[in-house]
PDB file of C-alpha atoms in Angstrom:
ATOM      1  CA  UNK A   1       0.000   0.000   0.000  1.00 47.00           C
ATOM      2  CA  UNK A   2       1.464   3.371  -0.974  1.00 47.00           C
ATOM      3  CA  UNK A   3       1.547   6.408   1.317  1.00 38.00           C
ATOM      4  CA  UNK A   4      -1.509   8.040  -0.274  1.00 40.00           C
ATOM      5  CA  UNK A   5      -3.616   4.893   0.020  1.00 46.00           C
ATOM      6  CA  UNK A   6      -2.480   4.376   3.592  1.00 44.00           C
ATOM      7  CA  UNK A   7      -3.433   7.961   4.493  1.00 43.00           C
ATOM      8  CA  UNK A   8      -6.880   7.550   2.936  1.00 42.00           C
ATOM      9  CA  UNK A   9      -7.393   4.290   4.831  1.00 46.00           C
ATOM     10  CA  UNK A  10      -6.415   5.891   8.135  1.00 40.00           C
ATOM     11  CA  UNK A  11      -8.737   8.817   7.443  1.00 40.00           C
ATOM     12  CA  UNK A  12     -11.681   6.499   6.743  1.00 43.00           C
ATOM     13  CA  UNK A  13     -10.976   4.554   9.934  1.00 39.00           C
ATOM     14  CA  UNK A  14     -10.859   7.782  11.943  1.00 38.00           C
ATOM     15  CA  UNK A  15     -14.141   9.024  10.445  1.00 38.00           C
ATOM     16  CA  UNK A  16     -15.822   5.653  11.124  1.00 38.00           C
ATOM     17  CA  UNK A  17     -14.566   5.617  14.717  1.00 36.00           C
ATOM     18  CA  UNK A  18     -15.823   9.144  15.356  1.00 36.00           C
ATOM     19  CA  UNK A  19     -19.203   8.285  13.791  1.00 38.00           C
ATOM     20  CA  UNK A  20     -19.622   5.128  15.858  1.00 35.00           C
ATOM     21  CA  UNK A  21     -18.617   6.983  19.011  1.00 37.00           C
ATOM     22  CA  UNK A  22     -21.282   9.603  18.296  1.00 39.00           C
ATOM     23  CA  UNK A  23     -23.923   6.931  17.762  1.00 38.00           C
ATOM     24  CA  UNK A  24     -23.023   5.101  20.978  1.00 37.00           C
ATOM     25  CA  UNK A  25     -23.003   8.386  22.902  1.00 40.00           C
ATOM     26  CA  UNK A  26     -26.444   9.219  21.502  1.00 39.00           C
ATOM     27  CA  UNK A  27     -27.864   5.813  22.381  1.00 39.00           C
ATOM     28  CA  UNK A  28     -26.604   5.929  25.958  1.00 44.00           C
ATOM     29  CA  UNK A  29     -27.147   9.642  26.481  1.00 49.00           C
ATOM     30  CA  UNK A  30     -30.655  10.406  25.281  1.00 79.00           C
ATOM     31  CA  UNK A  31     -32.000   7.821  22.806  1.00 94.00           C
ATOM     32  CA  UNK A  32     -33.376   4.492  23.989  1.00 98.00           C
ATOM     33  CA  UNK A  33     -34.964   1.504  22.236  1.00 98.00           C
ATOM     34  CA  UNK A  34     -38.118  -0.315  23.332  1.00 98.00           C
ATOM     35  CA  UNK A  35     -37.290  -3.521  25.232  1.00 98.00           C
ATOM     36  CA  UNK A  36     -40.466  -4.398  27.149  1.00 98.00           C
ATOM     37  CA  UNK A  37     -43.910  -3.404  25.871  1.00 98.00           C
ATOM     38  CA  UNK A  38     -46.301  -4.466  28.633  1.00 98.00           C
ATOM     39  CA  UNK A  39     -49.969  -4.043  27.749  1.00 98.00           C
ATOM     40  CA  UNK A  40     -53.158  -5.653  29.060  1.00 98.00           C
ATOM     41  CA  UNK A  41     -52.700  -9.346  29.820  1.00 98.00           C
ATOM     42  CA  UNK A  42     -48.962  -8.879  29.334  1.00 98.00           C
ATOM     43  CA  UNK A  43     -48.783  -7.666  32.937  1.00 98.00           C
ATOM     44  CA  UNK A  44     -49.528 -11.230  34.096  1.00 98.00           C
ATOM     45  CA  UNK A  45     -46.408 -12.479  32.328  1.00 98.00           C
ATOM     46  CA  UNK A  46     -44.076  -9.560  33.115  1.00 98.00           C
ATOM     47  CA  UNK A  47     -44.838  -9.312  36.849  1.00 99.00           C
ATOM     48  CA  UNK A  48     -44.928 -11.600  39.866  1.00 98.00           C
ATOM     49  CA  UNK A  49     -47.547 -11.185  42.593  1.00 99.00           C
ATOM     50  CA  UNK A  50     -46.050 -10.704  46.060  1.00 98.00           C
ATOM     51  CA  UNK A  51     -48.234 -12.386  48.678  1.00 98.00           C
ATOM     52  CA  UNK A  52     -46.150 -11.036  51.555  1.00 98.00           C
ATOM     53  CA  UNK A  53     -46.658  -9.229  54.816  1.00 98.00           C
ATOM     54  CA  UNK A  54     -46.749  -5.521  54.055  1.00 98.00           C
ATOM     55  CA  UNK A  55     -43.299  -4.096  54.914  1.00 98.00           C
ATOM     56  CA  UNK A  56     -44.963  -0.740  55.662  1.00 98.00           C
ATOM     57  CA  UNK A  57     -47.415  -2.323  58.152  1.00 98.00           C
ATOM     58  CA  UNK A  58     -50.575  -1.422  56.243  1.00 98.00           C
ATOM     59  CA  UNK A  59     -54.087  -2.706  56.892  1.00 98.00           C
ATOM     60  CA  UNK A  60     -53.874  -5.001  53.858  1.00 98.00           C
ATOM     61  CA  UNK A  61     -53.468  -8.651  52.976  1.00 98.00           C
ATOM     62  CA  UNK A  62     -51.429  -8.952  49.786  1.00 99.00           C
ATOM     63  CA  UNK A  63     -52.684 -11.923  47.752  1.00 99.00           C
ATOM     64  CA  UNK A  64     -51.113 -14.127  45.093  1.00 98.00           C
ATOM     65  CA  UNK A  65     -51.964 -13.887  41.401  1.00 98.00           C
ATOM     66  CA  UNK A  66     -54.563 -16.642  41.339  1.00 98.00           C
ATOM     67  CA  UNK A  67     -56.367 -15.219  44.368  1.00 98.00           C
ATOM     68  CA  UNK A  68     -56.209 -11.720  42.878  1.00 98.00           C
ATOM     69  CA  UNK A  69     -57.780 -12.992  39.659  1.00 98.00           C
ATOM     70  CA  UNK A  70     -60.438 -14.989  41.513  1.00 98.00           C
ATOM     71  CA  UNK A  71     -61.393 -11.921  43.574  1.00 98.00           C
ATOM     72  CA  UNK A  72     -61.237  -9.635  40.521  1.00 98.00           C
ATOM     73  CA  UNK A  73     -58.490  -7.568  42.142  1.00 98.00           C
ATOM     74  CA  UNK A  74     -56.373  -7.822  38.989  1.00 98.00           C
ATOM     75  CA  UNK A  75     -57.798  -8.277  35.512  1.00 98.00           C
ATOM     76  CA  UNK A  76     -57.014  -7.334  31.943  1.00 98.00           C
ATOM     77  CA  UNK A  77     -59.126  -6.489  28.927  1.00 97.00           C
ATOM     78  CA  UNK A  78     -57.634  -5.280  25.660  1.00 98.00           C
ATOM     79  CA  UNK A  79     -55.146  -2.540  26.515  1.00 97.00           C
ATOM     80  CA  UNK A  80     -56.355  -2.164  30.091  1.00 98.00           C
ATOM     81  CA  UNK A  81     -54.764  -3.715  33.179  1.00 99.00           C
ATOM     82  CA  UNK A  82     -56.505  -3.063  36.505  1.00 99.00           C
ATOM     83  CA  UNK A  83     -55.039  -3.534  39.988  1.00 99.00           C
ATOM     84  CA  UNK A  84     -57.299  -2.784  42.943  1.00 98.00           C
ATOM     85  CA  UNK A  85     -58.150  -3.447  46.560  1.00 98.00           C
ATOM     86  CA  UNK A  86     -61.237  -5.271  47.805  1.00 98.00           C
ATOM     87  CA  UNK A  87     -64.334  -3.036  48.006  1.00 98.00           C
ATOM     88  CA  UNK A  88     -66.939  -5.518  49.275  1.00 98.00           C
ATOM     89  CA  UNK A  89     -65.845  -6.915  52.629  1.00 98.00           C
ATOM     90  CA  UNK A  90     -66.427  -5.521  56.112  1.00 98.00           C
ATOM     91  CA  UNK A  91     -63.374  -6.598  58.078  1.00 98.00           C
ATOM     92  CA  UNK A  92     -63.144  -8.048  61.545  1.00 98.00           C
ATOM     93  CA  UNK A  93     -60.889  -5.900  63.732  1.00 97.00           C
ATOM     94  CA  UNK A  94     -59.205  -9.131  64.824  1.00 97.00           C
ATOM     95  CA  UNK A  95     -58.707 -10.548  61.328  1.00 98.00           C
ATOM     96  CA  UNK A  96     -56.404  -9.853  58.374  1.00 98.00           C
ATOM     97  CA  UNK A  97     -56.429  -6.594  56.452  1.00 98.00           C
ATOM     98  CA  UNK A  98     -58.274  -5.717  53.269  1.00 98.00           C
ATOM     99  CA  UNK A  99     -57.204  -7.879  50.330  1.00 99.00           C
ATOM    100  CA  UNK A 100     -54.950  -5.944  47.984  1.00 99.00           C
ATOM    101  CA  UNK A 101     -52.168  -6.395  45.439  1.00 99.00           C
ATOM    102  CA  UNK A 102     -48.440  -5.825  45.180  1.00 99.00           C
ATOM    103  CA  UNK A 103     -46.653  -6.795  41.952  1.00 99.00           C
ATOM    104  CA  UNK A 104     -42.974  -6.754  40.963  1.00 99.00           C
ATOM    105  CA  UNK A 105     -41.321  -7.125  37.559  1.00 99.00           C
ATOM    106  CA  UNK A 106     -39.535 -10.385  36.912  1.00 98.00           C
ATOM    107  CA  UNK A 107     -36.778  -8.420  35.179  1.00 98.00           C
ATOM    108  CA  UNK A 108     -34.436  -5.938  36.815  1.00 98.00           C
ATOM    109  CA  UNK A 109     -33.118  -2.706  35.323  1.00 98.00           C
ATOM    110  CA  UNK A 110     -30.212  -0.291  35.725  1.00 98.00           C
ATOM    111  CA  UNK A 111     -29.858   2.285  32.912  1.00 98.00           C
ATOM    112  CA  UNK A 112     -33.341   2.576  31.409  1.00 98.00           C
ATOM    113  CA  UNK A 113     -36.423   4.655  30.793  1.00 98.00           C
ATOM    114  CA  UNK A 114     -39.844   3.464  31.982  1.00 99.00           C
ATOM    115  CA  UNK A 115     -43.037   5.114  30.721  1.00 99.00           C
ATOM    116  CA  UNK A 116     -46.271   4.458  32.623  1.00 99.00           C
ATOM    117  CA  UNK A 117     -49.496   5.273  30.779  1.00 98.00           C
ATOM    118  CA  UNK A 118     -51.898   5.609  33.714  1.00 99.00           C
ATOM    119  CA  UNK A 119     -55.633   6.100  33.074  1.00 98.00           C
ATOM    120  CA  UNK A 120     -56.664   5.970  36.737  1.00 99.00           C
ATOM    121  CA  UNK A 121     -54.932   5.667  40.088  1.00 99.00           C
ATOM    122  CA  UNK A 122     -56.255   4.630  43.515  1.00 99.00           C
ATOM    123  CA  UNK A 123     -58.029   7.345  45.470  1.00 98.00           C
ATOM    124  CA  UNK A 124     -59.736   7.558  48.834  1.00 98.00           C
ATOM    125  CA  UNK A 125     -59.042   8.083  52.507  1.00 98.00           C
ATOM    126  CA  UNK A 126     -56.565   5.549  53.849  1.00 98.00           C
ATOM    127  CA  UNK A 127     -55.028   4.763  50.455  1.00 99.00           C
ATOM    128  CA  UNK A 128     -51.275   4.681  49.855  1.00 99.00           C
ATOM    129  CA  UNK A 129     -50.595   3.756  46.222  1.00 99.00           C
ATOM    130  CA  UNK A 130     -47.127   3.685  44.715  1.00 99.00           C
ATOM    131  CA  UNK A 131     -45.211   3.086  41.503  1.00 99.00           C
ATOM    132  CA  UNK A 132     -41.553   2.670  42.373  1.00 99.00           C
ATOM    133  CA  UNK A 133     -38.272   0.856  41.764  1.00 99.00           C
ATOM    134  CA  UNK A 134     -35.871  -0.825  44.170  1.00 98.00           C
ATOM    135  CA  UNK A 135     -33.779  -3.851  45.049  1.00 98.00           C
ATOM    136  CA  UNK A 136     -35.733  -5.120  48.049  1.00 98.00           C
ATOM    137  CA  UNK A 137     -33.031  -7.487  49.289  1.00 98.00           C
ATOM    138  CA  UNK A 138     -30.384  -4.757  49.414  1.00 98.00           C
ATOM    139  CA  UNK A 139     -32.591  -1.837  50.451  1.00 98.00           C
ATOM    140  CA  UNK A 140     -31.720   0.939  51.163  1.00 98.00           C
ATOM    141  CA  UNK A 141     -28.104   0.567  50.052  1.00 98.00           C
ATOM    142  CA  UNK A 142     -29.156  -0.331  46.499  1.00 98.00           C
ATOM    143  CA  UNK A 143     -31.505   2.663  46.372  1.00 98.00           C
ATOM    144  CA  UNK A 144     -35.195   3.328  45.804  1.00 99.00           C
ATOM    145  CA  UNK A 145     -36.901   5.569  43.241  1.00 99.00           C
ATOM    146  CA  UNK A 146     -40.489   6.577  44.004  1.00 99.00           C
ATOM    147  CA  UNK A 147     -42.128   7.693  40.758  1.00 99.00           C
ATOM    148  CA  UNK A 148     -45.741   8.112  41.843  1.00 99.00           C
ATOM    149  CA  UNK A 149     -46.637   8.064  45.528  1.00 98.00           C
ATOM    150  CA  UNK A 150     -48.923   9.730  48.024  1.00 98.00           C
ATOM    151  CA  UNK A 151     -51.508   9.136  50.732  1.00 98.00           C
ATOM    152  CA  UNK A 152     -55.106   9.987  51.608  1.00 98.00           C
ATOM    153  CA  UNK A 153     -55.731  11.916  48.343  1.00 98.00           C
ATOM    154  CA  UNK A 154     -53.253  14.607  49.374  1.00 98.00           C
ATOM    155  CA  UNK A 155     -52.081  16.330  46.181  1.00 98.00           C
ATOM    156  CA  UNK A 156     -49.782  16.793  44.348  1.00 98.00           C
ATOM    157  CA  UNK A 157     -47.550  13.842  43.506  1.00 98.00           C
ATOM    158  CA  UNK A 158     -44.006  13.590  44.842  1.00 98.00           C
ATOM    159  CA  UNK A 159     -41.009  11.687  43.489  1.00 99.00           C
ATOM    160  CA  UNK A 160     -38.415  10.654  46.050  1.00 99.00           C
ATOM    161  CA  UNK A 161     -35.102   8.834  46.345  1.00 99.00           C
ATOM    162  CA  UNK A 162     -34.137   6.706  49.356  1.00 99.00           C
ATOM    163  CA  UNK A 163     -30.550   5.492  49.761  1.00 98.00           C
ATOM    164  CA  UNK A 164     -27.864   4.505  52.202  1.00 98.00           C
ATOM    165  CA  UNK A 165     -25.654   7.228  53.739  1.00 98.00           C
ATOM    166  CA  UNK A 166     -23.624   9.585  51.570  1.00 98.00           C
ATOM    167  CA  UNK A 167     -26.150  10.649  48.926  1.00 98.00           C
ATOM    168  CA  UNK A 168     -27.505  14.206  48.901  1.00 98.00           C
ATOM    169  CA  UNK A 169     -29.040  16.521  46.302  1.00 98.00           C
ATOM    170  CA  UNK A 170     -28.131  20.112  45.465  1.00 98.00           C
ATOM    171  CA  UNK A 171     -30.615  22.834  46.314  1.00 98.00           C
ATOM    172  CA  UNK A 172     -30.381  24.314  42.812  1.00 98.00           C
ATOM    173  CA  UNK A 173     -31.499  22.047  39.948  1.00 98.00           C
ATOM    174  CA  UNK A 174     -33.345  22.367  36.657  1.00 98.00           C
ATOM    175  CA  UNK A 175     -36.817  20.983  37.410  1.00 98.00           C
ATOM    176  CA  UNK A 176     -40.395  22.199  37.668  1.00 98.00           C
ATOM    177  CA  UNK A 177     -40.970  20.668  41.113  1.00 98.00           C
ATOM    178  CA  UNK A 178     -40.068  21.907  44.578  1.00 98.00           C
ATOM    179  CA  UNK A 179     -37.336  20.361  46.719  1.00 98.00           C
ATOM    180  CA  UNK A 180     -38.073  18.742  50.022  1.00 98.00           C
ATOM    181  CA  UNK A 181     -35.333  17.259  52.180  1.00 98.00           C
ATOM    182  CA  UNK A 182     -31.977  17.170  50.370  1.00 98.00           C
ATOM    183  CA  UNK A 183     -30.458  14.169  52.175  1.00 98.00           C
ATOM    184  CA  UNK A 184     -31.552  10.899  50.561  1.00 99.00           C
ATOM    185  CA  UNK A 185     -30.300   8.714  53.442  1.00 98.00           C
ATOM    186  CA  UNK A 186     -33.157   6.488  54.640  1.00 98.00           C
ATOM    187  CA  UNK A 187     -31.801   6.704  58.188  1.00 98.00           C
ATOM    188  CA  UNK A 188     -32.362  10.483  58.297  1.00 98.00           C
ATOM    189  CA  UNK A 189     -35.654  11.881  59.601  1.00 98.00           C
ATOM    190  CA  UNK A 190     -37.599   8.640  59.588  1.00 97.00           C
ATOM    191  CA  UNK A 191     -36.876   7.589  55.986  1.00 98.00           C
ATOM    192  CA  UNK A 192     -38.159  10.847  54.512  1.00 98.00           C
ATOM    193  CA  UNK A 193     -35.764  10.631  51.569  1.00 98.00           C
ATOM    194  CA  UNK A 194     -34.930  13.428  49.154  1.00 98.00           C
ATOM    195  CA  UNK A 195     -38.251  14.267  47.553  1.00 98.00           C
ATOM    196  CA  UNK A 196     -39.539  16.678  44.942  1.00 99.00           C
ATOM    197  CA  UNK A 197     -43.158  17.876  45.032  1.00 98.00           C
ATOM    198  CA  UNK A 198     -44.807  18.376  41.643  1.00 98.00           C
ATOM    199  CA  UNK A 199     -46.067  21.805  40.595  1.00 98.00           C
ATOM    200  CA  UNK A 200     -49.669  20.830  39.693  1.00 98.00           C
ATOM    201  CA  UNK A 201     -52.472  19.124  41.610  1.00 98.00           C
ATOM    202  CA  UNK A 202     -53.523  17.052  38.578  1.00 98.00           C
ATOM    203  CA  UNK A 203     -50.448  14.851  39.038  1.00 98.00           C
ATOM    204  CA  UNK A 204     -52.126  12.798  41.785  1.00 98.00           C
ATOM    205  CA  UNK A 205     -55.389  11.367  43.103  1.00 98.00           C
ATOM    206  CA  UNK A 206     -58.861  12.650  42.217  1.00 98.00           C
ATOM    207  CA  UNK A 207     -57.601  15.574  40.064  1.00 98.00           C
ATOM    208  CA  UNK A 208     -55.513  13.132  38.002  1.00 98.00           C
ATOM    209  CA  UNK A 209     -58.457  10.774  37.601  1.00 98.00           C
ATOM    210  CA  UNK A 210     -60.817  13.557  36.521  1.00 98.00           C
ATOM    211  CA  UNK A 211     -58.663  14.264  33.456  1.00 98.00           C
ATOM    212  CA  UNK A 212     -58.238  10.616  32.519  1.00 98.00           C
ATOM    213  CA  UNK A 213     -54.774  10.213  34.018  1.00 98.00           C
ATOM    214  CA  UNK A 214     -51.559  10.860  32.149  1.00 98.00           C
ATOM    215  CA  UNK A 215     -48.017   9.675  31.574  1.00 98.00           C
ATOM    216  CA  UNK A 216     -45.264   9.287  34.166  1.00 99.00           C
ATOM    217  CA  UNK A 217     -41.747   8.555  32.949  1.00 98.00           C
ATOM    218  CA  UNK A 218     -38.458   7.919  34.729  1.00 98.00           C
ATOM    219  CA  UNK A 219     -35.000   8.016  33.172  1.00 98.00           C
ATOM    220  CA  UNK A 220     -32.117   6.516  35.106  1.00 98.00           C
ATOM    221  CA  UNK A 221     -28.436   6.476  34.194  1.00 97.00           C
ATOM    222  CA  UNK A 222     -25.156   7.118  36.001  1.00 97.00           C
ATOM    223  CA  UNK A 223     -25.405  10.893  35.465  1.00 98.00           C
ATOM    224  CA  UNK A 224     -28.931  11.551  36.737  1.00 98.00           C
ATOM    225  CA  UNK A 225     -32.399  10.294  37.542  1.00 98.00           C
ATOM    226  CA  UNK A 226     -35.263  12.333  36.072  1.00 98.00           C
ATOM    227  CA  UNK A 227     -39.028  11.959  36.373  1.00 99.00           C
ATOM    228  CA  UNK A 228     -41.589  13.605  34.074  1.00 98.00           C
ATOM    229  CA  UNK A 229     -45.373  13.898  34.159  1.00 98.00           C
ATOM    230  CA  UNK A 230     -47.740  14.904  31.354  1.00 98.00           C
ATOM    231  CA  UNK A 231     -51.494  15.175  31.987  1.00 98.00           C
ATOM    232  CA  UNK A 232     -53.793  13.363  29.555  1.00 98.00           C
ATOM    233  CA  UNK A 233     -55.202  16.664  28.317  1.00 95.00           C
ATOM    234  CA  UNK A 234     -51.801  18.329  27.795  1.00 97.00           C
ATOM    235  CA  UNK A 235     -50.760  19.521  24.367  1.00 96.00           C
ATOM    236  CA  UNK A 236     -47.090  19.115  25.285  1.00 97.00           C
ATOM    237  CA  UNK A 237     -46.926  15.308  25.512  1.00 98.00           C
ATOM    238  CA  UNK A 238     -43.940  14.183  23.403  1.00 98.00           C
ATOM    239  CA  UNK A 239     -45.131  12.095  20.431  1.00 98.00           C
ATOM    240  CA  UNK A 240     -42.828   9.185  21.311  1.00 97.00           C
ATOM    241  CA  UNK A 241     -44.416   9.081  24.787  1.00 98.00           C
ATOM    242  CA  UNK A 242     -47.993   9.506  23.602  1.00 98.00           C
ATOM    243  CA  UNK A 243     -47.708   6.979  20.767  1.00 97.00           C
ATOM    244  CA  UNK A 244     -45.499   4.427  22.529  1.00 98.00           C
ATOM    245  CA  UNK A 245     -42.686   4.684  20.007  1.00 96.00           C
ATOM    246  CA  UNK A 246     -40.128   1.959  19.383  1.00 98.00           C
ATOM    247  CA  UNK A 247     -37.443   4.552  20.135  1.00 98.00           C
ATOM    248  CA  UNK A 248     -37.527   7.582  22.425  1.00 98.00           C
ATOM    249  CA  UNK A 249     -35.369  10.692  22.648  1.00 97.00           C
ATOM    250  CA  UNK A 250     -35.498  12.021  26.189  1.00 97.00           C
ATOM    251  CA  UNK A 251     -33.605  15.209  25.276  1.00 96.00           C
ATOM    252  CA  UNK A 252     -36.819  16.323  23.557  1.00 96.00           C
ATOM    253  CA  UNK A 253     -38.972  15.898  26.650  1.00 97.00           C
ATOM    254  CA  UNK A 254     -38.344  19.255  28.249  1.00 97.00           C
ATOM    255  CA  UNK A 255     -37.682  20.076  31.885  1.00 98.00           C
ATOM    256  CA  UNK A 256     -38.580  17.185  34.237  1.00 98.00           C
ATOM    257  CA  UNK A 257     -40.778  17.498  37.303  1.00 98.00           C
ATOM    258  CA  UNK A 258     -37.956  16.005  39.395  1.00 99.00           C
ATOM    259  CA  UNK A 259     -34.224  15.979  38.685  1.00 98.00           C
ATOM    260  CA  UNK A 260     -31.703  14.074  40.797  1.00 99.00           C
ATOM    261  CA  UNK A 261     -28.142  14.674  39.477  1.00 98.00           C
ATOM    262  CA  UNK A 262     -24.984  12.795  40.459  1.00 98.00           C
ATOM    263  CA  UNK A 263     -23.121  15.936  41.567  1.00 98.00           C
ATOM    264  CA  UNK A 264     -23.364  15.029  45.269  1.00 98.00           C
ATOM    265  CA  UNK A 265     -24.372  11.391  44.959  1.00 98.00           C
ATOM    266  CA  UNK A 266     -22.560   8.558  43.192  1.00 98.00           C
ATOM    267  CA  UNK A 267     -25.619   7.081  41.520  1.00 98.00           C
ATOM    268  CA  UNK A 268     -23.731   4.047  40.248  1.00 98.00           C
ATOM    269  CA  UNK A 269     -22.751   3.164  43.827  1.00 98.00           C
ATOM    270  CA  UNK A 270     -26.069   3.985  45.489  1.00 98.00           C
ATOM    271  CA  UNK A 271     -28.441   2.383  42.956  1.00 98.00           C
ATOM    272  CA  UNK A 272     -28.391  -1.279  41.955  1.00 98.00           C
ATOM    273  CA  UNK A 273     -30.446  -3.635  39.815  1.00 98.00           C
ATOM    274  CA  UNK A 274     -34.031  -2.542  40.339  1.00 99.00           C
ATOM    275  CA  UNK A 275     -37.379  -4.236  39.992  1.00 99.00           C
ATOM    276  CA  UNK A 276     -40.381  -2.072  39.147  1.00 99.00           C
ATOM    277  CA  UNK A 277     -43.038  -2.403  41.859  1.00 99.00           C
ATOM    278  CA  UNK A 278     -46.692  -1.353  41.782  1.00 99.00           C
ATOM    279  CA  UNK A 279     -48.694  -1.691  44.970  1.00 99.00           C
ATOM    280  CA  UNK A 280     -51.663  -0.396  46.919  1.00 99.00           C
ATOM    281  CA  UNK A 281     -51.522  -0.475  50.685  1.00 99.00           C
ATOM    282  CA  UNK A 282     -53.895   1.098  53.213  1.00 99.00           C
ATOM    283  CA  UNK A 283     -52.992   3.023  56.391  1.00 98.00           C
ATOM    284  CA  UNK A 284     -49.567   1.833  57.498  1.00 98.00           C
ATOM    285  CA  UNK A 285     -46.459   3.802  58.388  1.00 98.00           C
ATOM    286  CA  UNK A 286     -47.254   6.866  56.265  1.00 98.00           C
ATOM    287  CA  UNK A 287     -50.964   6.978  55.382  1.00 98.00           C
ATOM    288  CA  UNK A 288     -51.874   5.926  58.902  1.00 98.00           C
ATOM    289  CA  UNK A 289     -49.539   8.328  60.676  1.00 98.00           C
ATOM    290  CA  UNK A 290     -50.882  11.433  58.871  1.00 98.00           C
ATOM    291  CA  UNK A 291     -54.492  10.275  58.556  1.00 98.00           C
ATOM    292  CA  UNK A 292     -55.728  12.621  61.273  1.00 97.00           C
ATOM    293  CA  UNK A 293     -54.342  15.650  59.412  1.00 97.00           C
ATOM    294  CA  UNK A 294     -55.868  14.632  56.057  1.00 97.00           C
ATOM    295  CA  UNK A 295     -59.482  15.623  56.646  1.00 97.00           C
ATOM    296  CA  UNK A 296     -60.596  11.991  56.667  1.00 98.00           C
ATOM    297  CA  UNK A 297     -63.215  10.555  59.058  1.00 98.00           C
ATOM    298  CA  UNK A 298     -62.773   8.227  62.058  1.00 98.00           C
ATOM    299  CA  UNK A 299     -59.387   6.536  62.437  1.00 98.00           C
ATOM    300  CA  UNK A 300     -57.581   5.012  59.494  1.00 98.00           C
ATOM    301  CA  UNK A 301     -57.941   1.375  60.542  1.00 98.00           C
ATOM    302  CA  UNK A 302     -61.606   1.749  61.586  1.00 98.00           C
ATOM    303  CA  UNK A 303     -62.409   3.472  58.296  1.00 98.00           C
ATOM    304  CA  UNK A 304     -60.695   0.764  56.247  1.00 98.00           C
ATOM    305  CA  UNK A 305     -62.347  -2.044  58.233  1.00 98.00           C
ATOM    306  CA  UNK A 306     -65.919  -0.756  58.065  1.00 98.00           C
ATOM    307  CA  UNK A 307     -66.319   1.090  54.757  1.00 98.00           C
ATOM    308  CA  UNK A 308     -65.634  -1.224  51.816  1.00 98.00           C
ATOM    309  CA  UNK A 309     -67.666   0.935  49.421  1.00 98.00           C
ATOM    310  CA  UNK A 310     -65.243   3.806  50.075  1.00 98.00           C
ATOM    311  CA  UNK A 311     -62.657   1.857  48.042  1.00 98.00           C
ATOM    312  CA  UNK A 312     -64.557   1.527  44.769  1.00 98.00           C
ATOM    313  CA  UNK A 313     -62.212   4.100  43.245  1.00 98.00           C
ATOM    314  CA  UNK A 314     -59.112   2.532  44.804  1.00 99.00           C
ATOM    315  CA  UNK A 315     -57.657   1.046  41.647  1.00 99.00           C
ATOM    316  CA  UNK A 316     -54.940   1.502  39.046  1.00 99.00           C
ATOM    317  CA  UNK A 317     -55.837   1.272  35.365  1.00 99.00           C
ATOM    318  CA  UNK A 318     -52.748   1.041  33.154  1.00 99.00           C
ATOM    319  CA  UNK A 319     -52.925   1.464  29.392  1.00 98.00           C
ATOM    320  CA  UNK A 320     -49.282   0.393  29.122  1.00 98.00           C
ATOM    321  CA  UNK A 321     -45.884   0.149  30.733  1.00 99.00           C
ATOM    322  CA  UNK A 322     -43.011   0.514  28.287  1.00 98.00           C
ATOM    323  CA  UNK A 323     -39.378   0.041  29.259  1.00 98.00           C
ATOM    324  CA  UNK A 324     -36.588   1.350  27.030  1.00 98.00           C
ATOM    325  CA  UNK A 325     -32.848   0.708  27.193  1.00 98.00           C
TER     326      UNK A 325
END
């Protein structure tokens, strides 16, 4: 090979290397491909039902998949998957709690984006619904990301991280939400975590349900964790979110509701392989402890035991869960 040919070959190799580097950077920085498209009956295959004692000490009895299906607590039809609590039974104060459901993905995820198309979420006094991610065995040292969570219909939504010691968030960040505690350590202030409260009431509970729900999305990588929310009636929903695209570009999604950067927290060290968990508990450590300040009647446990009809709206209805990597 002469000098000119060798120079041209080296130039082509350099151009190809730069091009491939740009593509890889794009894929891992802002563009993700659809890996798990979970719709309708697909939830029964993608998730496992956790018939366990409630770790948050709620007035519930989590049931297995077959029991949940027999009691109509989980069912699917077309592109709808419903997860609910029992709304028929008056409970004995000496017996188990109200039958409810807690499900966990069979797969685990690190760097990913998850988009939850939520038509309806549980509402009512005593309710404590959550969509979240964690490694239960290694909690809190492997981290927890709360995407949608609240209690007793108290709006708006909040997204929160819980970790082991040594993870904090800066006071100044680019997000639409409002900072709460900045220390994510679960051992600080009774496991408050580092939360961000959303700017609009329609991100949670009855206001969310009145508009037909919306989309919640979380992006996690080693540089940051971000959570977005778009109401169903919003004109600013990104097309790849609204249409469930096979590829998504998160750089086009605008400012998130909650932004957790790695500037004061080594996210790779504090967050492990996470399952996605969806559950509905009642009363318990949070909903029960603030029940008296929520404008709800009676006591939390008495209300849950004696008013099954109050839980007719205590259900999730998912149009889809899509995970991108």
